[in-house]
mmCIF file of C-alpha atoms in Angstrom:
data_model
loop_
_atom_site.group_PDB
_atom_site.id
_atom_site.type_symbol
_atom_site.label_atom_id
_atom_site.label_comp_id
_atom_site.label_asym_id
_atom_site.label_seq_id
_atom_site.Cartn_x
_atom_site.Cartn_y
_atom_site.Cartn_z
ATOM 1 C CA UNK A 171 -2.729 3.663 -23.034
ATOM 2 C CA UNK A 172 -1.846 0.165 -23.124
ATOM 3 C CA UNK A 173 1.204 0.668 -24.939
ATOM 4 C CA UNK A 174 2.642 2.858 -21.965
ATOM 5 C CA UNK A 175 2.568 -0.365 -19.466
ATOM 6 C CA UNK A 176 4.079 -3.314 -20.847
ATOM 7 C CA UNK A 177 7.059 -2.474 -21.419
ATOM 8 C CA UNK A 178 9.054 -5.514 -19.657
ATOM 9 C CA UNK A 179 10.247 -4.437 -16.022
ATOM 10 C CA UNK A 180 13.253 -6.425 -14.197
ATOM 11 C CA UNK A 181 11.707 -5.370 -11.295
ATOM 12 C CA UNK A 182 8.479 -7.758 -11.846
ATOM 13 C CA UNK A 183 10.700 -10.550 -12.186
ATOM 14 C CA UNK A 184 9.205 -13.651 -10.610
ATOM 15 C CA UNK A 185 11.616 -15.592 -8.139
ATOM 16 C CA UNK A 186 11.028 -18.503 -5.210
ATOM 17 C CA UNK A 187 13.268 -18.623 -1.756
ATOM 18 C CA UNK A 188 15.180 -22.255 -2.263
ATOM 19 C CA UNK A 189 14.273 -24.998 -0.300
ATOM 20 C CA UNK A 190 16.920 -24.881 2.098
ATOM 21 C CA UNK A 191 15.463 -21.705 3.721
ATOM 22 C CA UNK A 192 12.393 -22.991 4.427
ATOM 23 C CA UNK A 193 13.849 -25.681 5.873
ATOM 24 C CA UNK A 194 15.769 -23.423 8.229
ATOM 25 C CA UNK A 195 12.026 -21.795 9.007
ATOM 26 C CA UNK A 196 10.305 -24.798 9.856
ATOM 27 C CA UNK A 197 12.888 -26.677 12.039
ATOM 28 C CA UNK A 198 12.968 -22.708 13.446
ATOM 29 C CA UNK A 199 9.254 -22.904 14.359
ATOM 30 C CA UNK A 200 9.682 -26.269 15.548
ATOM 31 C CA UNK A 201 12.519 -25.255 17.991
ATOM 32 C CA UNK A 202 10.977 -22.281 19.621
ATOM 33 C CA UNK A 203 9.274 -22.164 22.481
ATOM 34 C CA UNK A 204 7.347 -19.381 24.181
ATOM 35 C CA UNK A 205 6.704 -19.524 27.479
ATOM 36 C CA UNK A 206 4.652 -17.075 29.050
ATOM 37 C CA UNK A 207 5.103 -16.426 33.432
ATOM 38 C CA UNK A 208 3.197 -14.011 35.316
ATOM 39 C CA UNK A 209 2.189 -11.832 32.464
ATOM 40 C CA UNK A 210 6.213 -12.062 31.260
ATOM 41 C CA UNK A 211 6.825 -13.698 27.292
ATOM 42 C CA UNK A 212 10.086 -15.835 27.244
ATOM 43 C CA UNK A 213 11.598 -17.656 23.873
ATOM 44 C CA UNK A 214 13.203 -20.307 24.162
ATOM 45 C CA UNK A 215 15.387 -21.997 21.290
ATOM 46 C CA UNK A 216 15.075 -25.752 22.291
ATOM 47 C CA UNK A 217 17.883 -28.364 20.166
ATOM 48 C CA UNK B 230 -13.953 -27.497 -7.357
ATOM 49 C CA UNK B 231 -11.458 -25.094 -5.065
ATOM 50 C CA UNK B 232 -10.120 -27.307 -1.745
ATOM 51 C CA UNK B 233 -7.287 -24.597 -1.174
ATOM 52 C CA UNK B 234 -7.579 -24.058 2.783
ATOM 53 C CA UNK B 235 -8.008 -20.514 3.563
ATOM 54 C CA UNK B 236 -4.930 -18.448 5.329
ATOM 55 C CA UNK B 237 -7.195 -17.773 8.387
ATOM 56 C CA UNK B 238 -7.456 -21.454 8.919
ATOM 57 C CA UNK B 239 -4.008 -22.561 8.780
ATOM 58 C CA UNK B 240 -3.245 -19.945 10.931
ATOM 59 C CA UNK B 241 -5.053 -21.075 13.415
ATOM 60 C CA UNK B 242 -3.945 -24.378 12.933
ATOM 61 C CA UNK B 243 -0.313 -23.129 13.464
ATOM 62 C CA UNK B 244 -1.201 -21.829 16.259
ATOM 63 C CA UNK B 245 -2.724 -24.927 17.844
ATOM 64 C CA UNK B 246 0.516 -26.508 17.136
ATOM 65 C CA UNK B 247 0.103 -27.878 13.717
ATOM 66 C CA UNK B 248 3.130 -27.469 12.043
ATOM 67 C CA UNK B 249 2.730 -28.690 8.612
ATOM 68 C CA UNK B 250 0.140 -25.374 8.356
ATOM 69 C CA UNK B 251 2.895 -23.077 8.402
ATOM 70 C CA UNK B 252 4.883 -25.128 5.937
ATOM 71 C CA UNK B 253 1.690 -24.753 3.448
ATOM 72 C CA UNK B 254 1.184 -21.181 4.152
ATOM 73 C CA UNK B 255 4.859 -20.307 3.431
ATOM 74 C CA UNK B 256 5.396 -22.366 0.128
ATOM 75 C CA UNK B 257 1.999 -20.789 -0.762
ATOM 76 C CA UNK B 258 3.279 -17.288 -0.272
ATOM 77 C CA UNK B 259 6.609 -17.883 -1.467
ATOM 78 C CA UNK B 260 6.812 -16.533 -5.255
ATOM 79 C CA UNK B 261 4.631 -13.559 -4.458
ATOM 80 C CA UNK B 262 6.717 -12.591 -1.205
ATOM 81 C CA UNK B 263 10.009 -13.510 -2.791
ATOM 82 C CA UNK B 264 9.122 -11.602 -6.115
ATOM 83 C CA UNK B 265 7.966 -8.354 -3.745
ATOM 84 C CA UNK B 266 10.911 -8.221 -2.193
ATOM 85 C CA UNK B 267 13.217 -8.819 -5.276
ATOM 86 C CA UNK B 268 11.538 -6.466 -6.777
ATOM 87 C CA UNK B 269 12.770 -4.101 -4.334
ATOM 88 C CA UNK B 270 16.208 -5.263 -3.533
ATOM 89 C CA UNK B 271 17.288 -6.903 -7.160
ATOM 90 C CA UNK B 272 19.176 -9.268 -4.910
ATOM 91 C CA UNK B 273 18.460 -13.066 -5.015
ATOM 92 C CA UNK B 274 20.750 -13.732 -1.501
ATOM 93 C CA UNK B 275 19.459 -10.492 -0.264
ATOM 94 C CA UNK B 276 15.705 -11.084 -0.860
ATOM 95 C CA UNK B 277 16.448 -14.630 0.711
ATOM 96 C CA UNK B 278 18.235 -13.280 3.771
ATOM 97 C CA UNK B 279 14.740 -11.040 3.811
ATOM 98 C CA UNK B 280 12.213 -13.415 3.054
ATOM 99 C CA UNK B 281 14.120 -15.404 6.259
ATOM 100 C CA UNK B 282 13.483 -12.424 8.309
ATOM 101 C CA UNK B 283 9.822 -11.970 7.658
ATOM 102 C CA UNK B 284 9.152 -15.588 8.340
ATOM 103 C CA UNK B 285 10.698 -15.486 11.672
ATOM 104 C CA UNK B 286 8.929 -12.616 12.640
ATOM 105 C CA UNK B 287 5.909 -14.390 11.352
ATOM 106 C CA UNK B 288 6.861 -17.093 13.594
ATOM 107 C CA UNK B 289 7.713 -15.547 16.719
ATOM 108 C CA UNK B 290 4.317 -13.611 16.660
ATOM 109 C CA UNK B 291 2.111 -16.471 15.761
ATOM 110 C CA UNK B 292 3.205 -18.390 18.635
ATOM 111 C CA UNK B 293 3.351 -15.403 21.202
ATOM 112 C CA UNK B 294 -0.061 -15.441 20.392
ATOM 113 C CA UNK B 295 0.081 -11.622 19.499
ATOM 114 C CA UNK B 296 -1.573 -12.585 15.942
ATOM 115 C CA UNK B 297 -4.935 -10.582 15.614
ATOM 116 C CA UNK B 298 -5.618 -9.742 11.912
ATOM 117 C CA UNK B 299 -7.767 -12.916 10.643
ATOM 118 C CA UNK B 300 -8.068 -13.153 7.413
ATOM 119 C CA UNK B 301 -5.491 -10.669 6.584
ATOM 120 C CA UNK B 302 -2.217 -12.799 6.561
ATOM 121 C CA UNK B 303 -0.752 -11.948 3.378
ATOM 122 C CA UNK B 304 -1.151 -8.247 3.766
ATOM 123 C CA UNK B 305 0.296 -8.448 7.363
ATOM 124 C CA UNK B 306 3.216 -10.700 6.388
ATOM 125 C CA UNK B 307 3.843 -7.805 3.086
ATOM 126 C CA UNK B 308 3.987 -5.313 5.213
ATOM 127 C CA UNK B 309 6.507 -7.058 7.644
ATOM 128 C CA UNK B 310 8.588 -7.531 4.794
ATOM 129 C CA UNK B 311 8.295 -4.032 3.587
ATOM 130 C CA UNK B 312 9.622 -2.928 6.946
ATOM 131 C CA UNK B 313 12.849 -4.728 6.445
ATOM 132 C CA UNK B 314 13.646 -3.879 3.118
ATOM 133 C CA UNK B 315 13.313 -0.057 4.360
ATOM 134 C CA UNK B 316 16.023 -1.343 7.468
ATOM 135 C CA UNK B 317 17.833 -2.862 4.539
ATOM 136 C CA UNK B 318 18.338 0.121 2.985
ATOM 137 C CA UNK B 319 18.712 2.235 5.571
ATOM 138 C CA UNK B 320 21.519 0.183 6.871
ATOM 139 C CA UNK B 321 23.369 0.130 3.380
ATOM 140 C CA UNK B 322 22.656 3.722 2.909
ATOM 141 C CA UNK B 323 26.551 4.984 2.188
ATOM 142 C CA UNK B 324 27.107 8.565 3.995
ATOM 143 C CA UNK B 325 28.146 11.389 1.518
ATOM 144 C CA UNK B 326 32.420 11.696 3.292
ATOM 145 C CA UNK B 327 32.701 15.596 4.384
ATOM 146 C CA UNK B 328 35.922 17.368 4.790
ATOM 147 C CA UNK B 329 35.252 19.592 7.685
ATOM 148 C CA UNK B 330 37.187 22.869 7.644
ATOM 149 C CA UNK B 331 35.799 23.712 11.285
ATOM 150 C CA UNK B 332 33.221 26.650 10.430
ATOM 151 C CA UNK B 333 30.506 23.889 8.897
ATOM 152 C CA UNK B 334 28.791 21.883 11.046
ATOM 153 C CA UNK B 335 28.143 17.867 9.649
ATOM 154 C CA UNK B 336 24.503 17.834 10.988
ATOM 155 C CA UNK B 337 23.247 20.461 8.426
ATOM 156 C CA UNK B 338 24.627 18.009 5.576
ATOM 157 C CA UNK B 339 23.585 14.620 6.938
ATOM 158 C CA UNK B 340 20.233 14.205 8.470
ATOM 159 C CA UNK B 341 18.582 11.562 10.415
ATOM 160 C CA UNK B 342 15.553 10.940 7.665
ATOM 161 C CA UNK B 343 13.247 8.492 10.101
ATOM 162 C CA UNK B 344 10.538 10.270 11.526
ATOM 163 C CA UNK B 345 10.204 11.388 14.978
ATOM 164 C CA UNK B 346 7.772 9.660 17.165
ATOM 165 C CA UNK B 347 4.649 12.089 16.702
ATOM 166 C CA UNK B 348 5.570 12.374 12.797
ATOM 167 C CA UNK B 349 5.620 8.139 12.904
ATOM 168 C CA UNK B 350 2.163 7.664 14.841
ATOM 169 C CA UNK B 351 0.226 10.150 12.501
ATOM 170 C CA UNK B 352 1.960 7.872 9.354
ATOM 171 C CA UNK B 353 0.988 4.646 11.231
ATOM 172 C CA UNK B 354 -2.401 6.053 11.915
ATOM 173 C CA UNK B 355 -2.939 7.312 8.362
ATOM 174 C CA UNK B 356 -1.815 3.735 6.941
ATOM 175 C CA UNK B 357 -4.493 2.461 9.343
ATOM 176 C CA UNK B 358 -7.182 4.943 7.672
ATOM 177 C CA UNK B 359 -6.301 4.003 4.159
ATOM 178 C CA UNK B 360 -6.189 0.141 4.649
ATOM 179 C CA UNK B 361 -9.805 0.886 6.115
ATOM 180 C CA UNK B 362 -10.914 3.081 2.974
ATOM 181 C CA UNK B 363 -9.047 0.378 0.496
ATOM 182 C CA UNK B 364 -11.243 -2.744 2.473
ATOM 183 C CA UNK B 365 -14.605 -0.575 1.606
ATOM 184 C CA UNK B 366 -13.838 -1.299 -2.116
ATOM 185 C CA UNK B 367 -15.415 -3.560 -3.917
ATOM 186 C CA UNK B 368 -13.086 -6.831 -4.710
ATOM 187 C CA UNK B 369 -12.112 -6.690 -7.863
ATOM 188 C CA UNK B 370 -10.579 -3.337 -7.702
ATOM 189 C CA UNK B 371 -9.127 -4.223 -3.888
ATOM 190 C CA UNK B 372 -7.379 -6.694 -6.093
ATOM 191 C CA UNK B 373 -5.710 -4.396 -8.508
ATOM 192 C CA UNK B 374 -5.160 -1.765 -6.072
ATOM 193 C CA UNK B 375 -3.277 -4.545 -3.910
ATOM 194 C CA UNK B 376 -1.956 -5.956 -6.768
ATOM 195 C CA UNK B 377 -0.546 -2.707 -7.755
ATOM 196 C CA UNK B 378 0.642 -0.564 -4.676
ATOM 197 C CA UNK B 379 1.871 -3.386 -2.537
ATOM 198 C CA UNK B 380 3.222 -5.892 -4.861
ATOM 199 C CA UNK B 381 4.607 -3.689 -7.370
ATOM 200 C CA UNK B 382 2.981 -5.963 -10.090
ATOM 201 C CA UNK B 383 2.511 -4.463 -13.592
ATOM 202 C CA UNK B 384 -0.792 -3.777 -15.593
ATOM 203 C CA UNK B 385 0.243 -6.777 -17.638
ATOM 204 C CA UNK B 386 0.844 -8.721 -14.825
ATOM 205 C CA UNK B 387 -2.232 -8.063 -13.249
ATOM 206 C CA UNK B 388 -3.986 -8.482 -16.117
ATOM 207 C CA UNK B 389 -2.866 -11.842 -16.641
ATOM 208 C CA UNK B 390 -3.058 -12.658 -12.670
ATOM 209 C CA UNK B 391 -6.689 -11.947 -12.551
ATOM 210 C CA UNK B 392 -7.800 -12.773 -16.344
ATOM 211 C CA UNK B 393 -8.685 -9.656 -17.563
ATOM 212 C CA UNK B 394 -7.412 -7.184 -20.785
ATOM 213 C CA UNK B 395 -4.944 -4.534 -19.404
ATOM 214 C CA UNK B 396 -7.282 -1.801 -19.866
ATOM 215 C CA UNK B 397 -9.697 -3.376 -17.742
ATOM 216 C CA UNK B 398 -6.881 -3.575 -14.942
ATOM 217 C CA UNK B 399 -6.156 -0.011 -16.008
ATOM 218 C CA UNK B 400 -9.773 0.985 -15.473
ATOM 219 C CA UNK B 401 -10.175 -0.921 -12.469
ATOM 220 C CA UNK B 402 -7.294 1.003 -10.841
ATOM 221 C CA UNK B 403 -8.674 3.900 -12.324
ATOM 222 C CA UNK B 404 -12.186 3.412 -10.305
ATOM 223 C CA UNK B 405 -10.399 2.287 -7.136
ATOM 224 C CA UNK B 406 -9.082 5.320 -6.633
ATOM 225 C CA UNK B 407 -11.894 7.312 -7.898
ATOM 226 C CA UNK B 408 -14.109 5.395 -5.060
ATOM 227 C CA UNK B 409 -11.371 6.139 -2.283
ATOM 228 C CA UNK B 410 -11.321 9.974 -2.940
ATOM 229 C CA UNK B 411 -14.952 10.013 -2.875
ATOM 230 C CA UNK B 412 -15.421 8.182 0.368
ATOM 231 C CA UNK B 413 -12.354 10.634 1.570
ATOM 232 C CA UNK B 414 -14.176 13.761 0.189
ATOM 233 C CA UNK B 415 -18.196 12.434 1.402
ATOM 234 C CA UNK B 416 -16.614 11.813 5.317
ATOM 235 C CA UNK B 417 -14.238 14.870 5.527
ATOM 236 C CA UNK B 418 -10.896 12.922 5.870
ATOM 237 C CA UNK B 419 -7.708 14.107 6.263
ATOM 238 C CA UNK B 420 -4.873 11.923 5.248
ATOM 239 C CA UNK B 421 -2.011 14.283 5.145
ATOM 240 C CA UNK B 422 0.816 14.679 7.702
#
Protein backbone atom coordinates (compact mmCIF):
# COMPACT_ATOMS: atom_id res chain seq x y z
CA UNK A 1 0.00 0.00 0.00
CA UNK A 2 2.73 2.24 0.75
CA UNK A 3 4.38 1.76 -2.40
CA UNK A 4 1.25 3.25 -4.30
CA UNK A 5 1.81 6.88 -2.53
CA UNK A 6 5.19 8.09 -2.74
CA UNK A 7 5.76 8.31 -5.82
CA UNK A 8 7.22 12.06 -6.06
CA UNK A 9 4.36 14.58 -7.18
CA UNK A 10 5.31 18.17 -8.77
CA UNK A 11 2.24 19.13 -7.53
CA UNK A 12 3.44 18.87 -3.66
CA UNK A 13 6.19 21.02 -4.45
CA UNK A 14 6.92 23.37 -1.57
CA UNK A 15 7.25 27.19 -2.58
CA UNK A 16 7.18 30.77 -0.44
CA UNK A 17 5.55 34.21 -1.98
CA UNK A 18 8.92 36.60 -2.14
CA UNK A 19 9.29 39.26 0.10
CA UNK A 20 8.30 41.95 -2.03
CA UNK A 21 4.62 40.81 -1.95
CA UNK A 22 4.25 40.90 1.43
CA UNK A 23 5.54 44.03 1.49
CA UNK A 24 2.90 45.21 -0.95
CA UNK A 25 0.27 43.47 1.76
CA UNK A 26 1.35 45.14 4.71
CA UNK A 27 1.88 48.77 3.49
CA UNK A 28 -1.81 47.60 1.83
CA UNK A 29 -3.25 47.00 5.33
CA UNK A 30 -1.58 49.93 6.56
CA UNK A 31 -3.18 52.22 3.87
CA UNK A 32 -6.74 51.17 4.12
CA UNK A 33 -9.17 52.57 5.91
CA UNK A 34 -12.75 51.53 6.60
CA UNK A 35 -15.02 53.80 7.61
CA UNK A 36 -18.31 52.81 8.54
CA UNK A 37 -21.57 55.84 8.35
CA UNK A 38 -25.00 55.16 9.20
CA UNK A 39 -24.89 51.45 8.81
CA UNK A 40 -22.88 52.20 5.20
CA UNK A 41 -18.93 50.43 4.92
CA UNK A 42 -16.56 52.82 2.95
CA UNK A 43 -12.65 51.92 2.02
CA UNK A 44 -10.57 54.23 1.79
CA UNK A 45 -6.91 53.88 0.26
CA UNK A 46 -5.03 56.62 2.31
CA UNK A 47 -1.06 57.58 0.72
CA UNK B 1 8.40 24.91 25.52
CA UNK B 2 5.85 26.18 22.50
CA UNK B 3 5.53 30.37 22.67
CA UNK B 4 3.99 30.33 19.02
CA UNK B 5 0.90 32.83 19.49
CA UNK B 6 -2.21 31.24 18.40
CA UNK B 7 -4.03 32.53 14.96
CA UNK B 8 -7.13 33.56 17.03
CA UNK B 9 -4.98 35.93 18.94
CA UNK B 10 -3.22 37.74 16.34
CA UNK B 11 -6.28 38.13 14.76
CA UNK B 12 -7.62 39.92 17.15
CA UNK B 13 -4.70 41.84 17.56
CA UNK B 14 -4.98 42.89 13.84
CA UNK B 15 -7.98 43.88 14.38
CA UNK B 16 -7.27 46.23 17.28
CA UNK B 17 -4.85 47.81 15.01
CA UNK B 18 -1.72 45.91 15.59
CA UNK B 19 -0.11 45.57 12.53
CA UNK B 20 2.93 43.59 13.03
CA UNK B 21 0.11 40.56 13.84
CA UNK B 22 -0.81 40.33 10.38
CA UNK B 23 2.78 40.41 9.23
CA UNK B 24 3.35 37.17 11.62
CA UNK B 25 0.25 35.49 10.58
CA UNK B 26 1.08 35.84 6.84
CA UNK B 27 4.86 34.77 6.89
CA UNK B 28 3.47 31.96 9.12
CA UNK B 29 1.03 30.82 6.49
CA UNK B 30 3.11 31.52 3.65
CA UNK B 31 4.74 28.05 2.44
CA UNK B 32 1.56 26.14 3.17
CA UNK B 33 -0.74 28.77 1.26
CA UNK B 34 1.82 29.35 -1.45
CA UNK B 35 2.47 25.50 -1.88
CA UNK B 36 -1.68 24.98 -2.01
CA UNK B 37 -2.04 27.15 -4.52
CA UNK B 38 1.03 26.08 -6.66
CA UNK B 39 -0.05 23.02 -6.37
CA UNK B 40 -3.01 23.94 -8.23
CA UNK B 41 -1.84 26.47 -10.69
CA UNK B 42 2.01 25.13 -11.35
CA UNK B 43 2.65 28.83 -11.73
CA UNK B 44 5.19 30.62 -9.43
CA UNK B 45 3.90 34.44 -10.77
CA UNK B 46 0.48 33.05 -10.91
CA UNK B 47 0.32 31.54 -7.37
CA UNK B 48 1.94 34.97 -6.29
CA UNK B 49 -0.58 37.13 -8.12
CA UNK B 50 -3.08 34.59 -6.00
CA UNK B 51 -1.57 34.43 -2.79
CA UNK B 52 -1.82 38.62 -3.24
CA UNK B 53 -5.44 38.21 -3.75
CA UNK B 54 -6.27 36.11 -0.77
CA UNK B 55 -4.37 38.40 1.50
CA UNK B 56 -6.26 41.38 0.46
CA UNK B 57 -9.37 39.81 0.89
CA UNK B 58 -8.06 38.73 4.21
CA UNK B 59 -7.42 42.26 4.81
CA UNK B 60 -10.36 44.01 3.73
CA UNK B 61 -12.56 41.61 5.89
CA UNK B 62 -10.53 41.73 9.01
CA UNK B 63 -10.82 45.34 9.21
CA UNK B 64 -14.58 45.60 8.06
CA UNK B 65 -14.90 43.75 11.02
CA UNK B 66 -16.94 41.00 9.11
CA UNK B 67 -14.33 38.30 10.60
CA UNK B 68 -16.38 35.67 12.67
CA UNK B 69 -14.68 32.22 12.49
CA UNK B 70 -12.17 32.27 15.65
CA UNK B 71 -9.93 29.91 15.66
CA UNK B 72 -10.45 28.86 12.17
CA UNK B 73 -8.09 31.27 10.19
CA UNK B 74 -6.18 28.99 8.15
CA UNK B 75 -9.13 27.04 6.92
CA UNK B 76 -11.01 30.35 6.13
CA UNK B 77 -8.03 31.99 4.41
CA UNK B 78 -7.69 28.16 2.20
CA UNK B 79 -10.81 28.38 1.22
CA UNK B 80 -10.56 32.09 0.02
CA UNK B 81 -7.78 31.04 -1.95
CA UNK B 82 -9.50 28.07 -3.37
CA UNK B 83 -12.17 30.42 -4.65
CA UNK B 84 -9.74 32.27 -6.79
CA UNK B 85 -7.91 29.64 -8.26
CA UNK B 86 -11.49 28.27 -9.50
CA UNK B 87 -11.96 32.30 -10.99
CA UNK B 88 -8.47 31.68 -12.27
CA UNK B 89 -9.39 29.04 -14.21
CA UNK B 90 -12.50 29.89 -15.18
CA UNK B 91 -11.20 33.05 -16.62
CA UNK B 92 -8.35 31.20 -18.65
CA UNK B 93 -10.73 28.57 -19.65
CA UNK B 94 -10.12 28.78 -23.76
CA UNK B 95 -13.68 28.30 -25.62
CA UNK B 96 -13.74 25.27 -28.08
CA UNK B 97 -14.02 28.00 -31.81
CA UNK B 98 -17.40 26.72 -33.66
CA UNK B 99 -18.07 27.22 -37.26
CA UNK B 100 -21.73 27.85 -37.31
CA UNK B 101 -23.49 26.70 -40.48
CA UNK B 102 -26.87 28.38 -39.20
CA UNK B 103 -29.02 25.13 -38.30
CA UNK B 104 -26.78 24.55 -34.84
CA UNK B 105 -27.25 26.62 -32.18
CA UNK B 106 -23.68 27.61 -30.00
CA UNK B 107 -25.50 27.25 -26.59
CA UNK B 108 -25.95 23.42 -26.92
CA UNK B 109 -21.98 23.22 -27.40
CA UNK B 110 -20.79 25.74 -24.82
CA UNK B 111 -22.40 25.85 -21.48
CA UNK B 112 -22.27 28.15 -18.62
CA UNK B 113 -20.79 25.35 -15.96
CA UNK B 114 -21.31 27.66 -12.55
CA UNK B 115 -24.20 26.69 -10.76
CA UNK B 116 -27.37 28.48 -10.56
CA UNK B 117 -28.25 30.16 -7.38
CA UNK B 118 -30.45 27.28 -5.72
CA UNK B 119 -27.81 24.59 -7.12
CA UNK B 120 -24.91 27.07 -5.28
CA UNK B 121 -26.77 27.47 -1.77
CA UNK B 122 -27.45 23.62 -1.41
CA UNK B 123 -23.31 23.24 -2.31
CA UNK B 124 -22.56 26.08 0.19
CA UNK B 125 -24.88 24.52 2.66
CA UNK B 126 -23.53 20.99 2.18
CA UNK B 127 -19.79 22.38 2.59
CA UNK B 128 -21.20 23.87 5.81
CA UNK B 129 -22.52 20.23 6.92
CA UNK B 130 -19.29 18.50 6.15
CA UNK B 131 -16.89 21.08 7.81
CA UNK B 132 -19.33 20.39 10.87
CA UNK B 133 -19.06 16.43 10.53
CA UNK B 134 -15.03 16.82 9.77
CA UNK B 135 -14.74 19.22 13.33
CA UNK B 136 -16.55 16.10 15.27
CA UNK B 137 -13.36 14.05 14.48
CA UNK B 138 -10.99 13.41 16.67
CA UNK B 139 -7.57 15.54 15.95
CA UNK B 140 -5.32 13.50 14.66
CA UNK B 141 -7.37 12.30 11.83
CA UNK B 142 -8.91 16.16 11.37
CA UNK B 143 -5.26 16.58 10.65
CA UNK B 144 -4.83 14.13 7.87
CA UNK B 145 -8.15 14.64 6.50
CA UNK B 146 -7.15 18.51 6.30
CA UNK B 147 -3.92 17.69 5.42
CA UNK B 148 -5.17 15.66 2.62
CA UNK B 149 -8.41 17.17 0.97
CA UNK B 150 -7.54 20.79 1.36
CA UNK B 151 -3.89 21.00 1.00
CA UNK B 152 -3.40 18.42 -1.50
CA UNK B 153 -0.42 17.10 0.64
CA UNK B 154 0.75 13.49 0.00
CA UNK B 155 0.74 10.40 2.41
CA UNK B 156 4.47 10.97 2.57
CA UNK B 157 4.11 14.36 3.22
CA UNK B 158 1.80 14.00 5.85
CA UNK B 159 3.55 11.47 7.26
CA UNK B 160 6.54 13.40 7.69
CA UNK B 161 4.41 16.71 8.67
CA UNK B 162 2.89 15.04 11.61
CA UNK B 163 5.71 12.30 12.52
CA UNK B 164 4.11 9.31 11.80
CA UNK B 165 4.86 6.02 9.21
CA UNK B 166 2.73 6.47 6.00
CA UNK B 167 0.52 3.71 6.82
CA UNK B 168 -0.42 5.26 9.91
CA UNK B 169 -1.42 8.49 7.81
CA UNK B 170 -3.01 5.97 5.48
CA UNK B 171 -5.00 4.45 8.32
CA UNK B 172 -5.77 7.58 9.86
CA UNK B 173 -7.46 8.77 6.63
CA UNK B 174 -8.85 5.53 6.42
CA UNK B 175 -10.77 5.98 9.99
CA UNK B 176 -11.63 9.62 9.26
CA UNK B 177 -13.74 8.77 6.81
CA UNK B 178 -15.02 5.67 8.29
CA UNK B 179 -16.15 8.01 11.43
CA UNK B 180 -17.81 10.66 8.98
CA UNK B 181 -20.04 8.03 7.17
CA UNK B 182 -21.05 6.70 10.40
CA UNK B 183 -22.06 9.95 11.99
CA UNK B 184 -23.77 10.60 8.32
CA UNK B 185 -25.51 7.14 8.41
CA UNK B 186 -26.44 7.27 12.71
CA UNK B 187 -28.20 11.10 12.02
CA UNK B 188 -29.86 10.42 8.58
CA UNK B 189 -27.86 13.02 6.51
CA UNK B 190 -28.12 13.83 3.19
CA UNK B 191 -25.18 15.38 1.51
CA UNK B 192 -26.02 15.04 -2.09
CA UNK B 193 -27.26 17.76 -4.48
Amino acid sequence: MEHSYTQYQNGCKLVSTRQHRIKFLMDYSKSLNVVTHKGMTFENNLN
Amino acid sequence: MDLQIDDSVLVSDYMSGDERALEILINRHNQRLSSFIYSKVQDREVTEDIFQDTFMKVIRTLKRGSYNEEGKFLPWVMRIAYNLIMDHFRRNKRLPKFQSNGDFNIFSVIGDEQLNAESQLIKDQIDCDLEQLIEELPEDQKKVLFMRIYQDMSFKEIAENTGVSINTALGRMRYALINIRKVIERNDIVLTN
